[in-house]
Coordinates of C-alpha atoms in Angstrom, one line a residue:
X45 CA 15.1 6.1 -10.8
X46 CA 17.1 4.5 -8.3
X47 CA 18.1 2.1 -5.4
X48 CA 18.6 -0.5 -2.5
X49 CA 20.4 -3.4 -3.6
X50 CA 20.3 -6.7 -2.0
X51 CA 22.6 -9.5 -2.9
X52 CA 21.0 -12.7 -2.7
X53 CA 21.3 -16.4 -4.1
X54 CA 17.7 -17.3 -4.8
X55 CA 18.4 -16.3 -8.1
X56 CA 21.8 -17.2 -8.3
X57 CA 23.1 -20.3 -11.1
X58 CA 26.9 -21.6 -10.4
X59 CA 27.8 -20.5 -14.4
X60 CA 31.6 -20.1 -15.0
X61 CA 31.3 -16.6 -16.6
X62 CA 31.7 -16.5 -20.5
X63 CA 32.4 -14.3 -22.8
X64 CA 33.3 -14.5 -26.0
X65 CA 36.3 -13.4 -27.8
X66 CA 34.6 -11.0 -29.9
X67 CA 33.0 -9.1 -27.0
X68 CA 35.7 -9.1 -25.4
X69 CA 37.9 -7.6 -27.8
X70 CA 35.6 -4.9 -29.0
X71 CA 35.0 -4.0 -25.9
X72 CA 39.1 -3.1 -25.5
X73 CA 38.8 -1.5 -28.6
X74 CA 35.6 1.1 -27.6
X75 CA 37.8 1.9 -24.2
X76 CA 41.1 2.5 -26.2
X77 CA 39.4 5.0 -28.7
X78 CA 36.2 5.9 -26.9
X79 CA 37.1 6.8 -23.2
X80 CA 37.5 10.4 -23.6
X81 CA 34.9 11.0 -26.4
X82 CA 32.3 9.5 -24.1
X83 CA 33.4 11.9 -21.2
X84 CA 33.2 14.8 -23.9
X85 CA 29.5 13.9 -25.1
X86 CA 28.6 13.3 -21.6
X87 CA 30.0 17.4 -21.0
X88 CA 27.6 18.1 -23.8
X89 CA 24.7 16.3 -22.7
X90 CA 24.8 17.4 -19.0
X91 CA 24.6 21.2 -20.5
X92 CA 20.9 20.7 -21.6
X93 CA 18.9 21.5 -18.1
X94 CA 16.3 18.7 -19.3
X95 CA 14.1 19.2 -16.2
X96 CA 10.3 18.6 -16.7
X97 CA 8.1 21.5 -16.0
X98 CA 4.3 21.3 -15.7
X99 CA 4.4 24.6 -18.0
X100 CA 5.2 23.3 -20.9
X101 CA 5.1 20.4 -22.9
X102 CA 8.3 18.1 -23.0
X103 CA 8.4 18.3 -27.2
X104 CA 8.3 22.3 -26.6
X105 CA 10.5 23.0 -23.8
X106 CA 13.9 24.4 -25.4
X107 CA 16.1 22.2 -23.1
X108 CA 14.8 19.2 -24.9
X109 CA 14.6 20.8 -28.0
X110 CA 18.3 21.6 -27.8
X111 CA 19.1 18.1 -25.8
X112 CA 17.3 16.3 -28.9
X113 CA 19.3 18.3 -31.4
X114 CA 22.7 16.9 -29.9
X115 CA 21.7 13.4 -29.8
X116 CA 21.1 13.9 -33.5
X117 CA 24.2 15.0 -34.8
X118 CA 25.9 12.5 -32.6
X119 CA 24.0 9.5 -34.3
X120 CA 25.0 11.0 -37.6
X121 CA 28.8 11.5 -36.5
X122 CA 28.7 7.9 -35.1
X123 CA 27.0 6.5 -37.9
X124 CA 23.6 5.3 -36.5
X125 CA 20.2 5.8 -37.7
X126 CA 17.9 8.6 -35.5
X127 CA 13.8 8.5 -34.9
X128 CA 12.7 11.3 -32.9
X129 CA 9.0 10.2 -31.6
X130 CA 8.3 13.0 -29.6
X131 CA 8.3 12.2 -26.3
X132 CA 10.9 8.7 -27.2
X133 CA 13.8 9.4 -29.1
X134 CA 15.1 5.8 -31.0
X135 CA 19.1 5.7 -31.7
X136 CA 19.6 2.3 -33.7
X137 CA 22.4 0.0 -35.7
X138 CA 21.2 -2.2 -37.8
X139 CA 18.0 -2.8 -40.0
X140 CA 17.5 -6.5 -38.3
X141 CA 13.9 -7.8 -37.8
X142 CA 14.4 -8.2 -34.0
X143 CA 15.6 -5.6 -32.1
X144 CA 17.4 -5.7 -28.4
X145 CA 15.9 -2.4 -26.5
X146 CA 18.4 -0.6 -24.2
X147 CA 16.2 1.3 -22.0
X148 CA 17.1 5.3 -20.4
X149 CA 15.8 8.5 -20.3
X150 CA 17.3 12.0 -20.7
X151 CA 15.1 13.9 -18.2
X152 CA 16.3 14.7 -14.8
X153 CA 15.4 15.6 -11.8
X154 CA 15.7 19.3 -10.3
X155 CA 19.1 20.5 -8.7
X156 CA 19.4 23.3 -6.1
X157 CA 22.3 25.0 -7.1
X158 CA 23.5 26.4 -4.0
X159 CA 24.4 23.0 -3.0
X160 CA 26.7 22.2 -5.5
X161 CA 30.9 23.5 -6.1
X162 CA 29.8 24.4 -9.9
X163 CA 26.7 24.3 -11.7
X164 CA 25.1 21.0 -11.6
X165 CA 24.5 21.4 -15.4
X166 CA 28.1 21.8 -16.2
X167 CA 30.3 18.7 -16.3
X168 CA 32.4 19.2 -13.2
X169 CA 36.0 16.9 -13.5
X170 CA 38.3 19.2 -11.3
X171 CA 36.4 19.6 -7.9
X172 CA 37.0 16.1 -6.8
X173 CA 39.5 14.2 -9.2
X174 CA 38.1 11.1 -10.5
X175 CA 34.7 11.9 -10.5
X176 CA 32.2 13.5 -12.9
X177 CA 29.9 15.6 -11.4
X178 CA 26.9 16.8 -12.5
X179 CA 23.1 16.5 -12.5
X180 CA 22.1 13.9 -14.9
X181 CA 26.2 12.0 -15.0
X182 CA 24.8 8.8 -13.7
X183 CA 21.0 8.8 -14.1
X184 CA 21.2 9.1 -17.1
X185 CA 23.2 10.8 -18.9
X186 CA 26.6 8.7 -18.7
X187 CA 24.8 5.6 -19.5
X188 CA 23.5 7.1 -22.7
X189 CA 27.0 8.6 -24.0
X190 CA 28.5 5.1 -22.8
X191 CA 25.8 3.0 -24.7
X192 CA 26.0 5.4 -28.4
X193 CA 30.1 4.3 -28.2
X194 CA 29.5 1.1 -27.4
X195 CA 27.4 1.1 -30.5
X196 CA 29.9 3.2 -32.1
X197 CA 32.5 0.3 -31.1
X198 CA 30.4 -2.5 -32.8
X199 CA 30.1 -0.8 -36.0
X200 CA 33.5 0.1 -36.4
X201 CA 34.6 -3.1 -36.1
X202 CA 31.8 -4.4 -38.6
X203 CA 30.5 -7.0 -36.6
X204 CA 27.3 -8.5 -38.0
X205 CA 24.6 -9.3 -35.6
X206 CA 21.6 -11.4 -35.9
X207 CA 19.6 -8.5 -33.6
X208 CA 19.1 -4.6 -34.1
X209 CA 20.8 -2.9 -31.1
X210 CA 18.0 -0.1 -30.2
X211 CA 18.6 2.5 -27.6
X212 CA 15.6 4.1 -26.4
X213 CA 15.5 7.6 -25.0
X214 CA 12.9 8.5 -23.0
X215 CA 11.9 12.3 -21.7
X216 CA 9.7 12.1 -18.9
X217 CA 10.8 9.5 -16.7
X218 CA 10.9 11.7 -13.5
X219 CA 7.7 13.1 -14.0
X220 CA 5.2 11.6 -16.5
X221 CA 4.6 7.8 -17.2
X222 CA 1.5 8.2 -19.6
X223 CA 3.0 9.3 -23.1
X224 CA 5.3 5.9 -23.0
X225 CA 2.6 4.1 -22.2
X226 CA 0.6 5.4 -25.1
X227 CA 3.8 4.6 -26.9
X228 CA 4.4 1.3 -25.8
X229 CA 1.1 0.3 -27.4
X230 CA 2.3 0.8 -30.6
X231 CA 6.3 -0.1 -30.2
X232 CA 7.0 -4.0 -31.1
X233 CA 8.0 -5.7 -28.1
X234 CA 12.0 -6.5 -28.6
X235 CA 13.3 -9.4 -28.3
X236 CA 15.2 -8.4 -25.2
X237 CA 15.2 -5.7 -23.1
X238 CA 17.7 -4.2 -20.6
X239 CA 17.7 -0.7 -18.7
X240 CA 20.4 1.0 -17.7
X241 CA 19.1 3.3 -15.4
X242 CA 19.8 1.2 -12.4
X243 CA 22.1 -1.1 -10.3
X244 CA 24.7 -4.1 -11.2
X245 CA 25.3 -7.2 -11.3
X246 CA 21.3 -7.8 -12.5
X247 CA 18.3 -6.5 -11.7
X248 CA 15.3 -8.9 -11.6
X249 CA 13.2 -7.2 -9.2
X250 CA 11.8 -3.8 -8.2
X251 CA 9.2 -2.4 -6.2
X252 CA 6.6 -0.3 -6.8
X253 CA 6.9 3.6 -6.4
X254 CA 3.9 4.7 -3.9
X255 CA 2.8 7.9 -2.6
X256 CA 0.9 8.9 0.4
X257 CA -0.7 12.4 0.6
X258 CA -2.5 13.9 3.8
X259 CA -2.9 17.7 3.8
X260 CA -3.6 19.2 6.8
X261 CA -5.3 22.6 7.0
X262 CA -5.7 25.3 10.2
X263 CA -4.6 28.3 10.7
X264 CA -0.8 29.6 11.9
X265 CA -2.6 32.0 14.3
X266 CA -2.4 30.0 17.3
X267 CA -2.4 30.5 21.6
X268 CA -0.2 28.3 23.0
X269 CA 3.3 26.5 21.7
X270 CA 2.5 26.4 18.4
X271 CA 4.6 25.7 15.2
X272 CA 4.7 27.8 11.4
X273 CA 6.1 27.9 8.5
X274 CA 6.9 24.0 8.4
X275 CA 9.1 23.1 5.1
X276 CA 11.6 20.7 3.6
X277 CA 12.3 18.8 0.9
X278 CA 12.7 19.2 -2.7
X279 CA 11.2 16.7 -5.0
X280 CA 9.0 13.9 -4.1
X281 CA 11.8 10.9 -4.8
X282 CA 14.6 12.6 -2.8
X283 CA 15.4 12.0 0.7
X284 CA 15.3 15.6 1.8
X285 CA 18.5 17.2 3.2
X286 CA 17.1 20.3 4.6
X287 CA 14.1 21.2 7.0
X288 CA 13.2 23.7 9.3
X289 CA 10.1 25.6 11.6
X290 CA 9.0 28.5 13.8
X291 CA 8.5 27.4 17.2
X292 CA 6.6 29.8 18.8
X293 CA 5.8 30.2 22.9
X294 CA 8.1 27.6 24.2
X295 CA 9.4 27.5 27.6
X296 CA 12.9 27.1 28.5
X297 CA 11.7 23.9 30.1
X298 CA 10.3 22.5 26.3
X299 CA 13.7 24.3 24.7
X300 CA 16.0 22.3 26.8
X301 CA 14.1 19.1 26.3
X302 CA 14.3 19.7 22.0
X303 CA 18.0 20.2 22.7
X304 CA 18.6 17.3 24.4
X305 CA 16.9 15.3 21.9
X306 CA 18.5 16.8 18.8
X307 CA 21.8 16.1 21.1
X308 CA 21.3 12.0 20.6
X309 CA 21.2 12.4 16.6
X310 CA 24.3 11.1 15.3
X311 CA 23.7 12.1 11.4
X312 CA 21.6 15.0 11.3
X313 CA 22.5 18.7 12.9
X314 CA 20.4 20.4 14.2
X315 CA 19.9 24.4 14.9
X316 CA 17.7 26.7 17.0
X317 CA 18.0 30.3 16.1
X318 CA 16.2 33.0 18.3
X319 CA 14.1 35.1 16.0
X320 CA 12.1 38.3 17.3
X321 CA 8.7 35.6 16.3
X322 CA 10.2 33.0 17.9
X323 CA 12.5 30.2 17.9
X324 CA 13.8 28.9 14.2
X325 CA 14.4 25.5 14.1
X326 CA 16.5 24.0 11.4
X327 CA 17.7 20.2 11.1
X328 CA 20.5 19.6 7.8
X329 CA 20.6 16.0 6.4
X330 CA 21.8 14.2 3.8
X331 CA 20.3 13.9 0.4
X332 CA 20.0 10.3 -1.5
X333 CA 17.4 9.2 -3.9
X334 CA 14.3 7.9 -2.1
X335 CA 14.4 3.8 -3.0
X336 CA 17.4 4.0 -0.9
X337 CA 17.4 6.2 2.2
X338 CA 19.4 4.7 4.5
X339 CA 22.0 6.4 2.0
X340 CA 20.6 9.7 2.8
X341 CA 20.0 11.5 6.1
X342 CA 16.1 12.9 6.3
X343 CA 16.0 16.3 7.5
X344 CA 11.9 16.6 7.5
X345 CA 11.6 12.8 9.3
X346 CA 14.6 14.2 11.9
X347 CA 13.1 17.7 12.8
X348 CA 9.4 16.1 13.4
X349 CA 11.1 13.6 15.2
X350 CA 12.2 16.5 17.9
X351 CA 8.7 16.9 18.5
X352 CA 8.6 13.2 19.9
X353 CA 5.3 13.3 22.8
X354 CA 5.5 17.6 22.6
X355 CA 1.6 18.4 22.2
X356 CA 0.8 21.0 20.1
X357 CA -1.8 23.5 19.0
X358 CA -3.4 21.8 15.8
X359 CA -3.0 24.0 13.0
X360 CA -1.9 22.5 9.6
X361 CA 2.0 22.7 10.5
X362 CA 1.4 21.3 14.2
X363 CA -0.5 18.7 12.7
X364 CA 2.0 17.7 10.1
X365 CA 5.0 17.4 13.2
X366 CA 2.4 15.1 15.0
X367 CA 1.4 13.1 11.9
X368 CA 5.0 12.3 11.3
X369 CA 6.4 12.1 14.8
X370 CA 3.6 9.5 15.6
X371 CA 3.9 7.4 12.5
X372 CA 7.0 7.8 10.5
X373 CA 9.6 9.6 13.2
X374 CA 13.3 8.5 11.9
X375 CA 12.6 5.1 11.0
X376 CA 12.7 3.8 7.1
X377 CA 10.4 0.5 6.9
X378 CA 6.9 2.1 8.2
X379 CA 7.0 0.1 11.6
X380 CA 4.6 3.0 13.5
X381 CA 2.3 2.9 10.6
X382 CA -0.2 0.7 12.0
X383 CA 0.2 -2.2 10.1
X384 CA 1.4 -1.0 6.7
X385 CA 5.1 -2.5 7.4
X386 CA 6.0 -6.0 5.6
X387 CA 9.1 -7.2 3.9
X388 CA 9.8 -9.9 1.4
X389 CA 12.6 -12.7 1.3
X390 CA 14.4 -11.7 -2.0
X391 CA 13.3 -7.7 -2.4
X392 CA 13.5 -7.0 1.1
X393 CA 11.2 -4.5 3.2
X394 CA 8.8 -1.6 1.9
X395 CA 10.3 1.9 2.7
X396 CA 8.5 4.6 4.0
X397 CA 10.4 8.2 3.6
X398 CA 8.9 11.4 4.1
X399 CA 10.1 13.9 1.1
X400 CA 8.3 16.8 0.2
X401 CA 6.1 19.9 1.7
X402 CA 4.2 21.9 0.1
X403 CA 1.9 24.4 1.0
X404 CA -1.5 26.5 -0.5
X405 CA -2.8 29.3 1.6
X406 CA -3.7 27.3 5.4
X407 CA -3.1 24.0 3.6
X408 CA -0.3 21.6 4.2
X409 CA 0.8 18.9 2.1
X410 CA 2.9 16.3 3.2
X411 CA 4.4 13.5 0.7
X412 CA 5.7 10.2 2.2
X413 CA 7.2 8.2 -1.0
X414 CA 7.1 4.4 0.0
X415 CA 8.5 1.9 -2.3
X416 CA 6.3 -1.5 -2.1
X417 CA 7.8 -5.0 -2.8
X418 CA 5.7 -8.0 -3.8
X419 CA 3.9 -9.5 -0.6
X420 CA 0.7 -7.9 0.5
X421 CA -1.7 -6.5 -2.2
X422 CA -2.7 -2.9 -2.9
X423 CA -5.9 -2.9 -1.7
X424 CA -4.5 -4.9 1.4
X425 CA -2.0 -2.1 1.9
X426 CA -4.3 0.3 0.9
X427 CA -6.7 -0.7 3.6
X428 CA -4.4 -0.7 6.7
X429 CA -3.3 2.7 5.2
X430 CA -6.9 3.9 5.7
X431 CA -6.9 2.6 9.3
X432 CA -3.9 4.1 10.6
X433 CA -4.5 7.3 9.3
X434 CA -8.3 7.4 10.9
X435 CA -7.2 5.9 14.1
X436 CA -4.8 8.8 13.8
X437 CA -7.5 11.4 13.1
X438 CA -10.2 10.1 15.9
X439 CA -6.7 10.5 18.1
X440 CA -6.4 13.5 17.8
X441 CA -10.0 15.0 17.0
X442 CA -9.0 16.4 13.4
X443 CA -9.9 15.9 10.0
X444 CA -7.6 15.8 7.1
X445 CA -8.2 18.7 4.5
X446 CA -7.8 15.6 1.6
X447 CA -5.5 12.2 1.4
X448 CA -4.2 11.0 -1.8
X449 CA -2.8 7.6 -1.8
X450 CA -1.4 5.7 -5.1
X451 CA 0.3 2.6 -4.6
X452 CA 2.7 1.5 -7.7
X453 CA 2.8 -2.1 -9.0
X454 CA 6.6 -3.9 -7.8
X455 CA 7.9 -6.4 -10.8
X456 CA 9.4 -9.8 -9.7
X457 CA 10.9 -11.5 -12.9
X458 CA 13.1 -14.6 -12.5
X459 CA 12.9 -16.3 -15.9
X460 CA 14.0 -13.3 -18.1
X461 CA 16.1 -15.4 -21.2
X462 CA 18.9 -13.1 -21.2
X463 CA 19.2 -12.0 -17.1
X464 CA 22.4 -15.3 -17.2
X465 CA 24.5 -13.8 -20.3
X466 CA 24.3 -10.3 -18.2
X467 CA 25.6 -12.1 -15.5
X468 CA 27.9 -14.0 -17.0
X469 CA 29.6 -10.5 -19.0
X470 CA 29.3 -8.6 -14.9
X471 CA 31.2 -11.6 -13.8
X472 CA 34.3 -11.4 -16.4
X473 CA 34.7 -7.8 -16.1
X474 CA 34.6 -7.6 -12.0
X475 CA 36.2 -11.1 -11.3
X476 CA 33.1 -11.5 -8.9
X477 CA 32.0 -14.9 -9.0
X478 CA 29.6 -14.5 -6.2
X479 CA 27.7 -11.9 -7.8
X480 CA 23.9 -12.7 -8.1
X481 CA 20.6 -11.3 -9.3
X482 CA 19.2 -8.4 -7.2
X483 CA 16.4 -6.0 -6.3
X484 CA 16.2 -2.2 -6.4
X485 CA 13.9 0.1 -4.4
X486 CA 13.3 2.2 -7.4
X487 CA 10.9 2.0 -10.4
X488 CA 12.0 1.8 -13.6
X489 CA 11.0 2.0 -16.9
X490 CA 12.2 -2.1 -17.5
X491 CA 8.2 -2.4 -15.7
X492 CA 6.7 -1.6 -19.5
X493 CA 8.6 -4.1 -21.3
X494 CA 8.0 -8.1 -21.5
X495 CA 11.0 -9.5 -20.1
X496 CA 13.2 -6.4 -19.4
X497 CA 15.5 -6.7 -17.0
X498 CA 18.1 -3.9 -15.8
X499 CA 22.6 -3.7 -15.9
X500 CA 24.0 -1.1 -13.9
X501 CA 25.3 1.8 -13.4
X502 CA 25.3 1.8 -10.1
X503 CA 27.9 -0.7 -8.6
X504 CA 26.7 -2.8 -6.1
X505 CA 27.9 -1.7 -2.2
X506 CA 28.1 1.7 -3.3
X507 CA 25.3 4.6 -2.7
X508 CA 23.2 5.4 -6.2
X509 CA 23.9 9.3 -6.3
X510 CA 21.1 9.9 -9.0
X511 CA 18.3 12.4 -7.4
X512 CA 21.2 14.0 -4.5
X513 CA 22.3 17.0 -4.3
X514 CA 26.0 15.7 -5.0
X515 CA 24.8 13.0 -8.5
X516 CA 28.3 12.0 -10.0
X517 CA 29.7 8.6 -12.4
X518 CA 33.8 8.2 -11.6
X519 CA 35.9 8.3 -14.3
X520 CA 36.7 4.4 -13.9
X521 CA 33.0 3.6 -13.7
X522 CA 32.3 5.1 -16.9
X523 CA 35.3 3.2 -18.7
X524 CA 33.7 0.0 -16.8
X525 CA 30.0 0.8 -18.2
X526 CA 31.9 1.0 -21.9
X527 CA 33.4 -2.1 -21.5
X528 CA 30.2 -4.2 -20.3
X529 CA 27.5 -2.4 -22.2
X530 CA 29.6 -3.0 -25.6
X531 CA 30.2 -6.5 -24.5
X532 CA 26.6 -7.1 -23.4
X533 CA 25.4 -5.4 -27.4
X534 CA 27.0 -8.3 -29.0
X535 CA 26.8 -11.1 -27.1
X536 CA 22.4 -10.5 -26.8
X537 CA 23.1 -9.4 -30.6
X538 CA 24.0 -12.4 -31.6
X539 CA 21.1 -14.5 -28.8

């Protein structure tokens, strides 16, 4: 799930970085016979659309059926034992009491394939030298083909370790918490824990995922300037990179105005197409996974933003362009929210980012994915939540058809036993002796475990491309990941 990363030295120890021999030569050994076979699996794994539907179950849906299938027969070829648990597919080396959990999942998220050179579930290598592009190459899909070599590496080499090296697949990370949960319950804590379905150098912290949920509901039949046919956005975790209306009965006087705003956007284009109904209005953003969108440009948060002090007839889309020109507009940390907006020393501020609309019949639904640090509680922040919204309401004389608000639990954890050794293999690798522990915007699944903490992929300074419409690992990256994640097997093997 992905990601804002802020470096920091509240965590930070002045540790020489050490690894040992061992790792370090293994680690040459998995890039020297492993680099390519990696990229291969990865071509193979990315070919499996493994996108949740609300259809059918996850154990049914072919994709996963056929994804599963593959991750079989490349434990047997690599020589490591295979559990499928349904929902939680176990790929392990060694029959050790104590286990060290590597953490992913093989779902992803939906990809509109308009927006992409090839199809995003074909391994793309040639478009843009260097990188690997696909839906699924670095969230997570690389780090799984990276961590089975690494494996793969270790057992070559017959290294003996005093842990059992346990990678963890998991199939509904994007969509549906509850059957790992139920799994969890049952699963024996490891002894350590570490996800790779986030950022570098260490991930101690992350906040919660949160959803708020107004739908508005009115009819489009409307006297006056009125709006229609309001949409953007395609999933709830992506900053959106498309958006448009129907602006209906607008004078030349309000069109110049909306073009002289759309004129001071620097990042986000904006369109108005006469139509025989009216004026279309379309804004085109930037896509970027929702715990970080400053990476992204938001199309829905841009094109309501137009609408800035324009009053307009209260039907469900009008009153979804006031909701979020009033208390979102273009900014990311909730500031015109009433008083929902707070930040915290180490993990930074809460985001607030419009994603998703969605409509049924007269009714509008409008999703606004915050991701919540430690600092206020949730039924502090669910309160002032309640009292911007009303004060909103009893503004403007309207009732919302329903509000759905669910506010996800951030993680803090700056004792974890094994968060230095990480550390320490990051700093040999990169030569970056100021690297520290960080915090993520997203929300992974490191929250279930006791002391699970999470190592890359993501590089830090560089924009998580999980969830866009453009997801892709480099070549280099990928050899980078084998090199770290097969160094990081042996030395918390051997912890």
């Amino acid at each position: 799930m992905r990601y804002i990363t802020l470096a920091t030295a509240m965590f930070t120890h002045s540790v020489q970085a050490n690894v040992a021999d061992i790792s370090h030569s293994t680690a040459q050994y998995a890039v020297n016979n492993y680099q390519q076979a990696q990229i291969h699996t990865l071509a193979n794994m990315v070919s499996f659309a493994t996108v949740n539907k609300e259809s059918i179950a996850t154990p049914q849906n072919p994709a996963f059926i056929g994804f599963k299938q593959l991750l079989k027969m490349k434990a047997a070829q690599l020589g490591l034992d295979y559990q499928d648990k349904g929902h939680t597919v176990l790929i392990g080396l060694g029959k050790q009491s104590q286990k060290v959990t590597v953490v992913t999942h093989g779902d992803v998220q939906p990809a509109d394939e308009s927006k992409w050179q090839k199809s995003p579930f074909e391994l793309d290598t040639t478009s843009e030298p260097g990188k690997l592009i696909a839906r699924g190459a670095e969230d997570d899909k690389g780090p799984i083909a990276t961590a089975m070599y690494a494996m793969k590496a270790i057992k070559d080499n017959g290294i003996e370790l005093s842990n059992r090296i346990e990678l963890m697949i998991y199939l509904a990370e994007e969509s549906d918490w509850e059957p790992l949960k139920t799994f969890m319950k049952t699963y024996e804590q490891p002894k350590y824990a570490i996800t790779i379905d986030a950022s570098y150098p260490v991930v101690v912290a992350e906040k919660g995922w949160s959803l708020i949920e107004p739908t508005f509901s009115g009819s489009a039949e409307q006297t006056g300037v009125y709006v229609s046919n309001f949409k953007g956005g395609a999933f709830k975790s992506q900053i959106p990179e498309d958006a448009s209306l129907m602006l209906h009965n607008a004078s030349t006087e309000l069109l110049d105005k909306l073009k002289a705003q759309a004129s001071n956007f620097s990042t986000a284009k904006v369109q108005f197409i006469e139509q025989p109904e009216g004026i279309k209005v379309v804004v085109k953003g930037t896509s970027a996974h929702s715990s970080e969108p400053e990476a992204g440009v938001n199309a829905i948060g841009h094109l309501a933003a137009l609408f800035s002090g324009v009053k307009l007839a209260e039907n469900a889309d009008g009153q979804a362009v006031m909701f979020l020109s009033e208390l979102v507009g273009t900014g990311l940390y909730g500031k015109h929210f009433g008083n929902i907006a707070y930040s915290h020393d180490f993990m930074g501020p809460m985001t607030v980012a419009p994603t998703l609309l969605s409509r049924q019949g007269d009714e509008l639904t409008l999703s606004i994915n915050l991701r919540r640090p430690v600092g206020k509680t949730a039924s502090q922040l669910e309160l002032q939540i309640a009292q911007a919204i009303n004060a909103w309401q009893q503004a403007h004389n309207v009732t919302l058809a329903g509000l759905k608000v669910e506010l996800g639990e951030p993680m803090l954890l700056d004792s974890a036993p094994h968060a230095q050794k990480l550390l320490d293999i990051f700093k040999h690798y990169t030569q970056d002796q100021d690297a520290g522990f960080v915090s993520i915007g997203g929300g992974t699944n490191a929250k279930l475990f006791d002391n699970a903490v999470s190592f890359g992929p993501s590089m830090p300074g560089k924009p998580y491309t999980g969830h866009s419409e453009h997801e892709f690992i480099t070549v280099e990256q990928l050899k980078l990941n084998l090199r770290m994640y097969t160094a990081m097997m042996i030395e918390l093997g051997n912890m």
